[in-house]
XYZ file of C-alpha atoms in Angstrom:
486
model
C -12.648 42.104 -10.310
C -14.601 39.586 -7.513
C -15.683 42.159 -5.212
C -17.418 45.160 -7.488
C -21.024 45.663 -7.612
C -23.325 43.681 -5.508
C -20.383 41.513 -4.404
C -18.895 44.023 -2.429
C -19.671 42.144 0.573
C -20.375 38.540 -0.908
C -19.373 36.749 2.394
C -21.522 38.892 4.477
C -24.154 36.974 4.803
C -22.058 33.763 6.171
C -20.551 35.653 9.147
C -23.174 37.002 10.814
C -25.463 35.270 13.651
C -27.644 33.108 11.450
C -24.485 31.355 9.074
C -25.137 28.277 9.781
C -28.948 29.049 8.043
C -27.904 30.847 5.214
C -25.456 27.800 4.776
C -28.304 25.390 5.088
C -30.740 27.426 2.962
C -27.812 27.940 -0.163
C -28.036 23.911 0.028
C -30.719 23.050 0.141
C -31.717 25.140 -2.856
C -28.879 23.796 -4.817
C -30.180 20.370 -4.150
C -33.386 21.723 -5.436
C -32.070 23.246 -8.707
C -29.313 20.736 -9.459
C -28.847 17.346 -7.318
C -31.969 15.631 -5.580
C -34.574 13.580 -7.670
C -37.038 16.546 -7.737
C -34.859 18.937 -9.238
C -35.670 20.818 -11.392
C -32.201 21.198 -12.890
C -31.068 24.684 -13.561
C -34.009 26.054 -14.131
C -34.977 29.603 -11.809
C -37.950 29.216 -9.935
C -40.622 31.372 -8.141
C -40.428 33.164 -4.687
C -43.100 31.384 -3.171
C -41.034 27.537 -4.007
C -37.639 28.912 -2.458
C -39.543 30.291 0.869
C -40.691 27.053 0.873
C -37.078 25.345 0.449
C -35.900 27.812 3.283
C -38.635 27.286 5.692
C -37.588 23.280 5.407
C -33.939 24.253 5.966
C -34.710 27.449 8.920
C -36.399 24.073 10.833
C -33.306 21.708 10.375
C -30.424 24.136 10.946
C -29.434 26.143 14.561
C -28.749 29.576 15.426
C -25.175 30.095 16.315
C -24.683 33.012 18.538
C -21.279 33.848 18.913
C -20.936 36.664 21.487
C -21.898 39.443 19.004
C -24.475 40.325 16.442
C -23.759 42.508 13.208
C -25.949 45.463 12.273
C -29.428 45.267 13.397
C -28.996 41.136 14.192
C -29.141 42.171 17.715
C -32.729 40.791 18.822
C -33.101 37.504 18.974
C -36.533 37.460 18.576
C -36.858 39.752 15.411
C -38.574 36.495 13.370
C -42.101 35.667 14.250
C -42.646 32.653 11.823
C -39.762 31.056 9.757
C -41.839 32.015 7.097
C -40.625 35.648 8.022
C -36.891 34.801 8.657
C -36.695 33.026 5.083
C -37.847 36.452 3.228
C -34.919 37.342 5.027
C -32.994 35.156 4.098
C -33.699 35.440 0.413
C -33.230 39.162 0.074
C -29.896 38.950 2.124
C -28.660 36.029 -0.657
C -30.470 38.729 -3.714
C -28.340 42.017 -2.204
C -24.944 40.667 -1.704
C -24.990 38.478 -5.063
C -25.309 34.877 -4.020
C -28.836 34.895 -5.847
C -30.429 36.705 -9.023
C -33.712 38.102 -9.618
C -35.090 37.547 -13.173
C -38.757 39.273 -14.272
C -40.335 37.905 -17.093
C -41.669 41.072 -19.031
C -44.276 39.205 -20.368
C -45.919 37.520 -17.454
C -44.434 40.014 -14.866
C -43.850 37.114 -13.066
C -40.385 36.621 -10.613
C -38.639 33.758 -10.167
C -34.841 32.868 -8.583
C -31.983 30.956 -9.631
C -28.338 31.101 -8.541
C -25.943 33.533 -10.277
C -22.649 31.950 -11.515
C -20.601 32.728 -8.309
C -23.379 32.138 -5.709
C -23.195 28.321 -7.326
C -19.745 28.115 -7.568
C -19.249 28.631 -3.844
C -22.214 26.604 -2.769
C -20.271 23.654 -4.258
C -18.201 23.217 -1.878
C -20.442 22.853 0.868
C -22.702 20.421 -0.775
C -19.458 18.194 -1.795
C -18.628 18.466 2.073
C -22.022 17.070 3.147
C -22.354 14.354 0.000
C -22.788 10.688 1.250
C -22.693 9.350 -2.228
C -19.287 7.410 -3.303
C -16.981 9.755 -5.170
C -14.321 8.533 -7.867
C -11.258 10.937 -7.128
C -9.220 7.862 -7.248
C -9.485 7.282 -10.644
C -8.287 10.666 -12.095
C -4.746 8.789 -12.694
C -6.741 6.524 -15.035
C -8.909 8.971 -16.706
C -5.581 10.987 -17.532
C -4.300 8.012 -18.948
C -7.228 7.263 -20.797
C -8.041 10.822 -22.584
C -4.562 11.082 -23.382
C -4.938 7.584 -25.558
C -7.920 8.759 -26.944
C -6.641 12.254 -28.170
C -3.336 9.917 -29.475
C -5.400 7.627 -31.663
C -8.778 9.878 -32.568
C -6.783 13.653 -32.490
C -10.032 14.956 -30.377
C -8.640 18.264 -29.084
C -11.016 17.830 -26.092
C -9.744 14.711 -25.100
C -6.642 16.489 -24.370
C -8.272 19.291 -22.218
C -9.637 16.600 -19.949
C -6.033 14.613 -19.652
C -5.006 18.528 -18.542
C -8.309 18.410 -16.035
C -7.597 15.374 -14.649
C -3.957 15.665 -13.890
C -4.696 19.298 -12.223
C -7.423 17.245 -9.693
C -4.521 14.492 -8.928
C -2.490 16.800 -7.285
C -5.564 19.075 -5.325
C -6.836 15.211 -4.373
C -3.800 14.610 -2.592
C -3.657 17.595 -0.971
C -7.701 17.320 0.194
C -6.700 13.749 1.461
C -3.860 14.918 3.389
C -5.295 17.482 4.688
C -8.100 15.498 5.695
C -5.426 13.104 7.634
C -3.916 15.641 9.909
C -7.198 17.195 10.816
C -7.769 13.306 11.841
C -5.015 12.991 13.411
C -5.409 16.178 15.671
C -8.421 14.984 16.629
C -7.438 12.104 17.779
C -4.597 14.098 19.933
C -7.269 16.355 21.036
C -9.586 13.465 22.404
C -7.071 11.439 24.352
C -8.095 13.296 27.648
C -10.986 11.750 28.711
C -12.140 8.173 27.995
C -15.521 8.661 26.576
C -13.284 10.882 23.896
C -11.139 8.145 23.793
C -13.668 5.594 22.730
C -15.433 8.050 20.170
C -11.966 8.496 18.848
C -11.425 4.852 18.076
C -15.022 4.281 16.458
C -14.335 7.169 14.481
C -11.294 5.616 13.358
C -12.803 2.623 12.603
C -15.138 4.438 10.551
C -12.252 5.774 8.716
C -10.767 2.594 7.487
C -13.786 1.229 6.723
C -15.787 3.757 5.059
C -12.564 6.052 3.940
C -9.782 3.946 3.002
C -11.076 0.924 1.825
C -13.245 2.838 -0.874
C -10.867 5.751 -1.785
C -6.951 5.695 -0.114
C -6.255 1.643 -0.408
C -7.348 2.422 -4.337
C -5.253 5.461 -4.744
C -2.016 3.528 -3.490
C -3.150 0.584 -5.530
C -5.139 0.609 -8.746
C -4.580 3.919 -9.444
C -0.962 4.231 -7.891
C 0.603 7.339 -9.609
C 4.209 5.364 -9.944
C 2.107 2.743 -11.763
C 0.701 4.708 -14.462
C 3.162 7.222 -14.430
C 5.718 5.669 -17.135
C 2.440 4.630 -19.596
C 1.671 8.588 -19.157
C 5.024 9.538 -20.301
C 4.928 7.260 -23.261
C 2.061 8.655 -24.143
C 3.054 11.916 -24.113
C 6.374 11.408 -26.171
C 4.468 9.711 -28.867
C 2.006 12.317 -29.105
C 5.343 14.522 -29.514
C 5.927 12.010 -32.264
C 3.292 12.776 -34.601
C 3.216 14.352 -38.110
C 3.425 17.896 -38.454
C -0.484 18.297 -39.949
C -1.641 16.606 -36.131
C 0.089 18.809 -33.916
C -0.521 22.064 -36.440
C -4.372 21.059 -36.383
C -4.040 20.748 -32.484
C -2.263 23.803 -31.976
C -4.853 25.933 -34.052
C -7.777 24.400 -32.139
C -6.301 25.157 -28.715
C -5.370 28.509 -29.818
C -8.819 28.929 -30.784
C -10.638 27.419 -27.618
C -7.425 29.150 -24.814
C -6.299 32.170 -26.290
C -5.146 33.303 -22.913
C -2.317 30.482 -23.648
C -0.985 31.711 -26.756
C 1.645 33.568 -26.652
C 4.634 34.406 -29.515
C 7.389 31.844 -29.625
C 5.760 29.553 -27.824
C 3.255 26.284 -28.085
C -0.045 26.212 -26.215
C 0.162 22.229 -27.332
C 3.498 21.969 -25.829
C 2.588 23.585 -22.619
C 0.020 21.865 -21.940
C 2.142 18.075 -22.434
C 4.597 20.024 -20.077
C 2.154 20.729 -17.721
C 0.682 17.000 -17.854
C 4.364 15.795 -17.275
C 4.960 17.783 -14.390
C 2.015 17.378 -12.506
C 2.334 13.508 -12.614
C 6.237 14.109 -11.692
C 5.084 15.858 -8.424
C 2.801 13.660 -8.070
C 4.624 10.431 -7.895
C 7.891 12.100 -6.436
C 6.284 14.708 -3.691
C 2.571 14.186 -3.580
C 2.723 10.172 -2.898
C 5.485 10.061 -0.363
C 3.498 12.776 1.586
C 0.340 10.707 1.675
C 2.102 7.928 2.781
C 3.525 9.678 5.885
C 0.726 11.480 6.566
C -1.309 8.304 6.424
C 1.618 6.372 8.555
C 1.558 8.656 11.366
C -2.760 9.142 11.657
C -1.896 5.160 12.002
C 0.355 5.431 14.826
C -1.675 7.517 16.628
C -4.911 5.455 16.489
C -2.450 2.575 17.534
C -1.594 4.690 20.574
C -5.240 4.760 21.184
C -5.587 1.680 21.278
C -3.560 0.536 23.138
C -4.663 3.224 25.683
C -7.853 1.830 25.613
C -6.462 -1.668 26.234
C -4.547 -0.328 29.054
C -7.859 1.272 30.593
C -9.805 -1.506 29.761
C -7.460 -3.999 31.786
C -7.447 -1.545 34.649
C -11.235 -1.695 34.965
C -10.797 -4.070 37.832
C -7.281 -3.478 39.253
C -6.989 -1.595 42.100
C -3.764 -0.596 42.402
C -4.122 2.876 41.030
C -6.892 3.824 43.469
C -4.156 2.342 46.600
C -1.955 4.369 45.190
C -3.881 7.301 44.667
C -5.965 6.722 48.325
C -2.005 6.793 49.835
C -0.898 9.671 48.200
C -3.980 11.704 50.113
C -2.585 10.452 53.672
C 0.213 12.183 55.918
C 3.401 10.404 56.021
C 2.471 8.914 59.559
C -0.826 7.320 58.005
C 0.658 5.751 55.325
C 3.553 4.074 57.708
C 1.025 2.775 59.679
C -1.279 1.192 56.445
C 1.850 -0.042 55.116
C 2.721 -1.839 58.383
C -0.738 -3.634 58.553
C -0.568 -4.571 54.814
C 2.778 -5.780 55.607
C 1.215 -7.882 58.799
C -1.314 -9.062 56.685
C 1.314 -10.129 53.506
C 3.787 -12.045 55.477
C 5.230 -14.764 53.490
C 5.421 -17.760 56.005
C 1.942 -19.588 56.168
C 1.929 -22.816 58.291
C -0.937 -25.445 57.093
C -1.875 -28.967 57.211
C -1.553 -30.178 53.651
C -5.126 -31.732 51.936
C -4.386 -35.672 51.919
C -6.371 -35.419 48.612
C -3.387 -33.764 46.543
C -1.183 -36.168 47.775
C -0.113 -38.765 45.311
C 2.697 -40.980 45.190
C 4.274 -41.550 42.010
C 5.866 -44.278 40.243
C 9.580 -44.052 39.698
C 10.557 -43.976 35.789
C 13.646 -45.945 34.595
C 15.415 -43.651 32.332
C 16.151 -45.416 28.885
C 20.213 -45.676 28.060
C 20.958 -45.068 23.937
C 24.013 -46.536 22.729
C 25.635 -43.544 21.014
C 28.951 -44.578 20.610
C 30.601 -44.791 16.394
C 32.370 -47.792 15.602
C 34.835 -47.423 13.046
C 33.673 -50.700 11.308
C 37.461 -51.915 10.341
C 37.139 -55.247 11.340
C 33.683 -56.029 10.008
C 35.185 -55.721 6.344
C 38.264 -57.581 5.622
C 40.711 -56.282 2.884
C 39.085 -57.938 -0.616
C 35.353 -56.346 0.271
C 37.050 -52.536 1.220
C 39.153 -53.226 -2.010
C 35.782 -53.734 -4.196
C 33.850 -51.056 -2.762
C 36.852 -48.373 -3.025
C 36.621 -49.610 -6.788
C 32.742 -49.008 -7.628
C 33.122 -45.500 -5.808
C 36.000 -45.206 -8.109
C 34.223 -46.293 -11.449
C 31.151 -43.687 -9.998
C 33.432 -40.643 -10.528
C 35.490 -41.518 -13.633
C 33.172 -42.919 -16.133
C 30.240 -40.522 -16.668
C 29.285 -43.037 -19.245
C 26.660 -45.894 -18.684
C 28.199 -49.141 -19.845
C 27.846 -51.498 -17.332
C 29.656 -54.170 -19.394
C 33.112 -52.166 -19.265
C 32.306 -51.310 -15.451
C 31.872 -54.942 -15.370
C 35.406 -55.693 -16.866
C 37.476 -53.407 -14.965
C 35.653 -54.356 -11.245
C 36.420 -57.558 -12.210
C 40.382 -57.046 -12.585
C 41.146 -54.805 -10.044
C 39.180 -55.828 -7.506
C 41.432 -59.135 -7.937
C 44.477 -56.889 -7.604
C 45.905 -57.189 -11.609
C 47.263 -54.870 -13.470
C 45.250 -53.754 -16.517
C 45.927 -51.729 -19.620
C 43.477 -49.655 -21.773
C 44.890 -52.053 -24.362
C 43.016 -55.467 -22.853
C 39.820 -53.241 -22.646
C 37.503 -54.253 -25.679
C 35.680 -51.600 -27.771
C 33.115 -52.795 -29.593
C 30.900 -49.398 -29.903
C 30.964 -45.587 -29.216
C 30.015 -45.960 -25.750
C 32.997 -48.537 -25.534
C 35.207 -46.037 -27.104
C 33.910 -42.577 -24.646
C 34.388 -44.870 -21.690
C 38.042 -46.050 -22.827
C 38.522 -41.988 -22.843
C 37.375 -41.348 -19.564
C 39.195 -43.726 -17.964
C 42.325 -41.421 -17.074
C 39.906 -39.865 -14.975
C 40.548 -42.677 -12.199
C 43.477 -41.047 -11.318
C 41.793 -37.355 -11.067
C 39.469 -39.474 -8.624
C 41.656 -40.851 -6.649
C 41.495 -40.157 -2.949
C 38.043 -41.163 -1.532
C 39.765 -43.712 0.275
C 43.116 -43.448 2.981
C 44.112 -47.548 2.634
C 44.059 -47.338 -0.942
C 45.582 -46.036 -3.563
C 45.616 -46.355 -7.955
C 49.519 -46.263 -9.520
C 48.628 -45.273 -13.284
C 51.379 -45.377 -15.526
C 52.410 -45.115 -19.393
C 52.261 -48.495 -21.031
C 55.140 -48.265 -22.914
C 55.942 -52.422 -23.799
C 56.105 -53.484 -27.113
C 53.336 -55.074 -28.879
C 52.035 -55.154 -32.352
C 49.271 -52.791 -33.106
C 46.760 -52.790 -36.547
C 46.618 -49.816 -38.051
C 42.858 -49.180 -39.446
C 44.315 -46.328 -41.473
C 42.453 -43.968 -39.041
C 44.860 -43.671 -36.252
C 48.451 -44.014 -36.535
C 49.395 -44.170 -32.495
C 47.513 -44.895 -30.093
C 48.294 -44.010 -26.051
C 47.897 -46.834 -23.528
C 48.045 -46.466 -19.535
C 48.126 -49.331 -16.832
C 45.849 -49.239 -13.739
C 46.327 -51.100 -10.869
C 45.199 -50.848 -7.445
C 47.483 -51.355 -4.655
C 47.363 -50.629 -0.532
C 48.847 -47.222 0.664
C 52.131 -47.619 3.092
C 51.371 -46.853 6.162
């Protein structure tokens, strides 16, 4: 149980008058122990170095009275030196269990170190302060990464961090937005006055450029759940995929190192995949979509600030608000009357003598007339030239085939208005022969033209044909090209 012991009243010392220096003394003596480049990293040290750490903190940090003083906090005078108020300080921290007292029984010599709780709760206030750049945005990754590892190496610990990792996506989103509606209410809470209003915007300014550039643009980018999500899952079902011996030698070792897990009927090494799965499920389908809307509306209420300040801004020098507000203060009478002598003093017609010097006489411009009328163009062409070009337009849409010879041929013929059969056209190759096939397609196009016309019919007369032992019949058709009735 938390509160047994000396941590009966663990908190005690963080709600009384001086807080705000206990706060400041826990970090800077965890900066001491554990973080700044004099540390001396974990290890307990002597009274007279941590009255020394408190005096530097008693200096930086204020008192905050609050109305009321607990116990015998009632003087405000009761410390003479800060020397005095950090003994204080330290055997407030040693009684309620923030700090531990170790005596070496061979020296008989005391020294001070944090005891497992006291540093467990001073974390958060140092990670609240930190300036350095933190990498919560890559927990996605580092899931992604241990659970590859423990695939292809079987390191049981490699698993324990995917499980880590996956647990701080979820309490990342929720710290981020958290962080954005505390932002945001701010920002509601500073719109009253204009100096507010301009801290509000540099603030968010500071945001985007200190906040979401480094941390929020990465999370919905590099390390987008959605995008790693599906590699996560195939990761997990092949590590569902292994032999037997792998996931019995994982299962003992977990067993071994969470016992609390283990339960009959059930697998600690399956849980723990389950629990992997979910979180990045929640993630991507709960977690994401909140950050997004969180992060949408903190936007649209810095754009409403900014667009108040715009609004102020171009007011600096209009002064129709203070008319307005000068002629709300009058009596109806008074403002008649100052309306009447603006109105005297607005009046629309102004007679002047117009400045000779703006005068200028200008040249009259002769508009330019465009011909836009069509002319059908019958009579430029007579009946021979309208027959040939209907023809090559013709030959363009039947034969798909490039022989100019046998395009030659047939322009040639009806153009002069014969009659010609597929039997007068010579085949002397295979392009010869594919354009003889296509050329039943003049009837199919047929119709580019309303004064002519093609009348294709079966050649049926008599005449004497080889046979080349190949074919036995062979179909001919006549083409001629005549002028539509009108």
């Amino acid at each position: 149980m938390f509160f047994e012991q000396e941590r009966g009243q663990f908190f005690r010392p963080l709600t009384g008058k001086y807080r705000a220096q206990v706060m400041e003394c826990l970090k800077e003596l965890y900066n001491r122990l554990y973080s700044s480049s004099s540390a001396d990293y974990g290890q307990a040290i002597q009274r007279d170095t941590v009255i020394e750490v408190f005096q530097e903190a008693l200096v930086r940090a204020p008192v905050l009275a609050d109305g009321y003083d607990s116990d015998d906090e009632s003087s405000e005078s009761r410390f003479r030196t800060s020397r005095e108020q950090a003994g204080w300080v330290l055997n407030q921290l040693i009684e309620f269990g923030w700090l531990e007292k170790q005596v070496d029984e061979a020296s008989l010599q005391s020294t001070f170190g944090f005891t497992r709780y006291g540093r467990q709760f001073t974390e958060p206030f140092i990670e609240e302060s930190r300036a350095m750049a933190r990498t919560r945005h890559r927990n996605t990754r580092n899931t992604r990464n241990s659970l590859e590892s423990f695939q292809e190496r079987g390191d049981i610990y490699d698993l324990l961090d995917a499980y880590e990792y996956s647990e701080r996506i979820i309490s990342d989103f929720t710290d981020v937005i958290g962080e954005l509606e505390e932002r945001k209410r701010d920002l509601v809470r500073e719109m009253e006055d204009q100096l507010l209003i301009e801290r509000a915007s540099e603030a968010f300014f500071d945001f985007m450029e200190n906040r979401f550039q480094p941390d929020l643009s990465v999370r919905l980018s590099a390390d987008n759940v959605e995008k790693h999500r599906d590699q996560i899952q195939g990761l997990i079902e092949q590590i569902r995929k292994q032999d037997v011996d792998f996931k019995a030698r994982a299962e003992k070792r977990l067993r071994e190192l969470l016992p609390e897990l283990a339960k009959e009927g059930s697998s600690v090494l399956w849980t723990i995949l389950d629990g992997i799965e979910l979180r990045m499920r929640n993630a991507s389908d709960i977690m994401l979509p909140a950050l997004r809307r969180a992060l949408q509306s903190f936007t649209k209420r810095a754009d409403i600030i900014i667009r108040q300040m715009s609004y102020l801004a171009s007011q600096q020098h209009n002064d129709v608000l203070a008319v307005c507000k000068h002629l709300s203060s009058l009596t109806e009478e008074e403002q008649t009357t100052a309306l009447e002598r603006a109105g005297e003093l607005m009046e629309v017609p102004q007679l002047r003598l117009v400045d000779p010097a703006y005068v200028r006489m200008h040249a009259t411009r002769t508009r330019q007339k465009i011909e836009a009328a069509l002319d059908d163009g019958k009579g430029d062409f007579d009946v021979d030239a309208r027959r040939e070009i209907y023809v090559q337009q013709v030959l363009d849409q039947a034969f798909l085939v490039n022989q100019q010879a046998l395009r030659h041929f047939m322009s040639s013929k009806l153009s002069s208005g014969k009659k010609i059969s597929t039997r007068d056209i010579p085949i002397e190759s295979a392009k010869d022969f594919l354009a003889v096939a296509h050329a039943i397609g003049l009837g199919a196009a047929d119709g580019l033209s309303s004064e002519f016309e093609f009348l294709i019919d079966y050649d049926d007369s008599p005449r004497e044909e080889r046979s080349d032992g190949y074919f036995i019949k062979k179909d001919h058709f006549t083409f001629e090209l005549v002028q539509k009735q009108s």
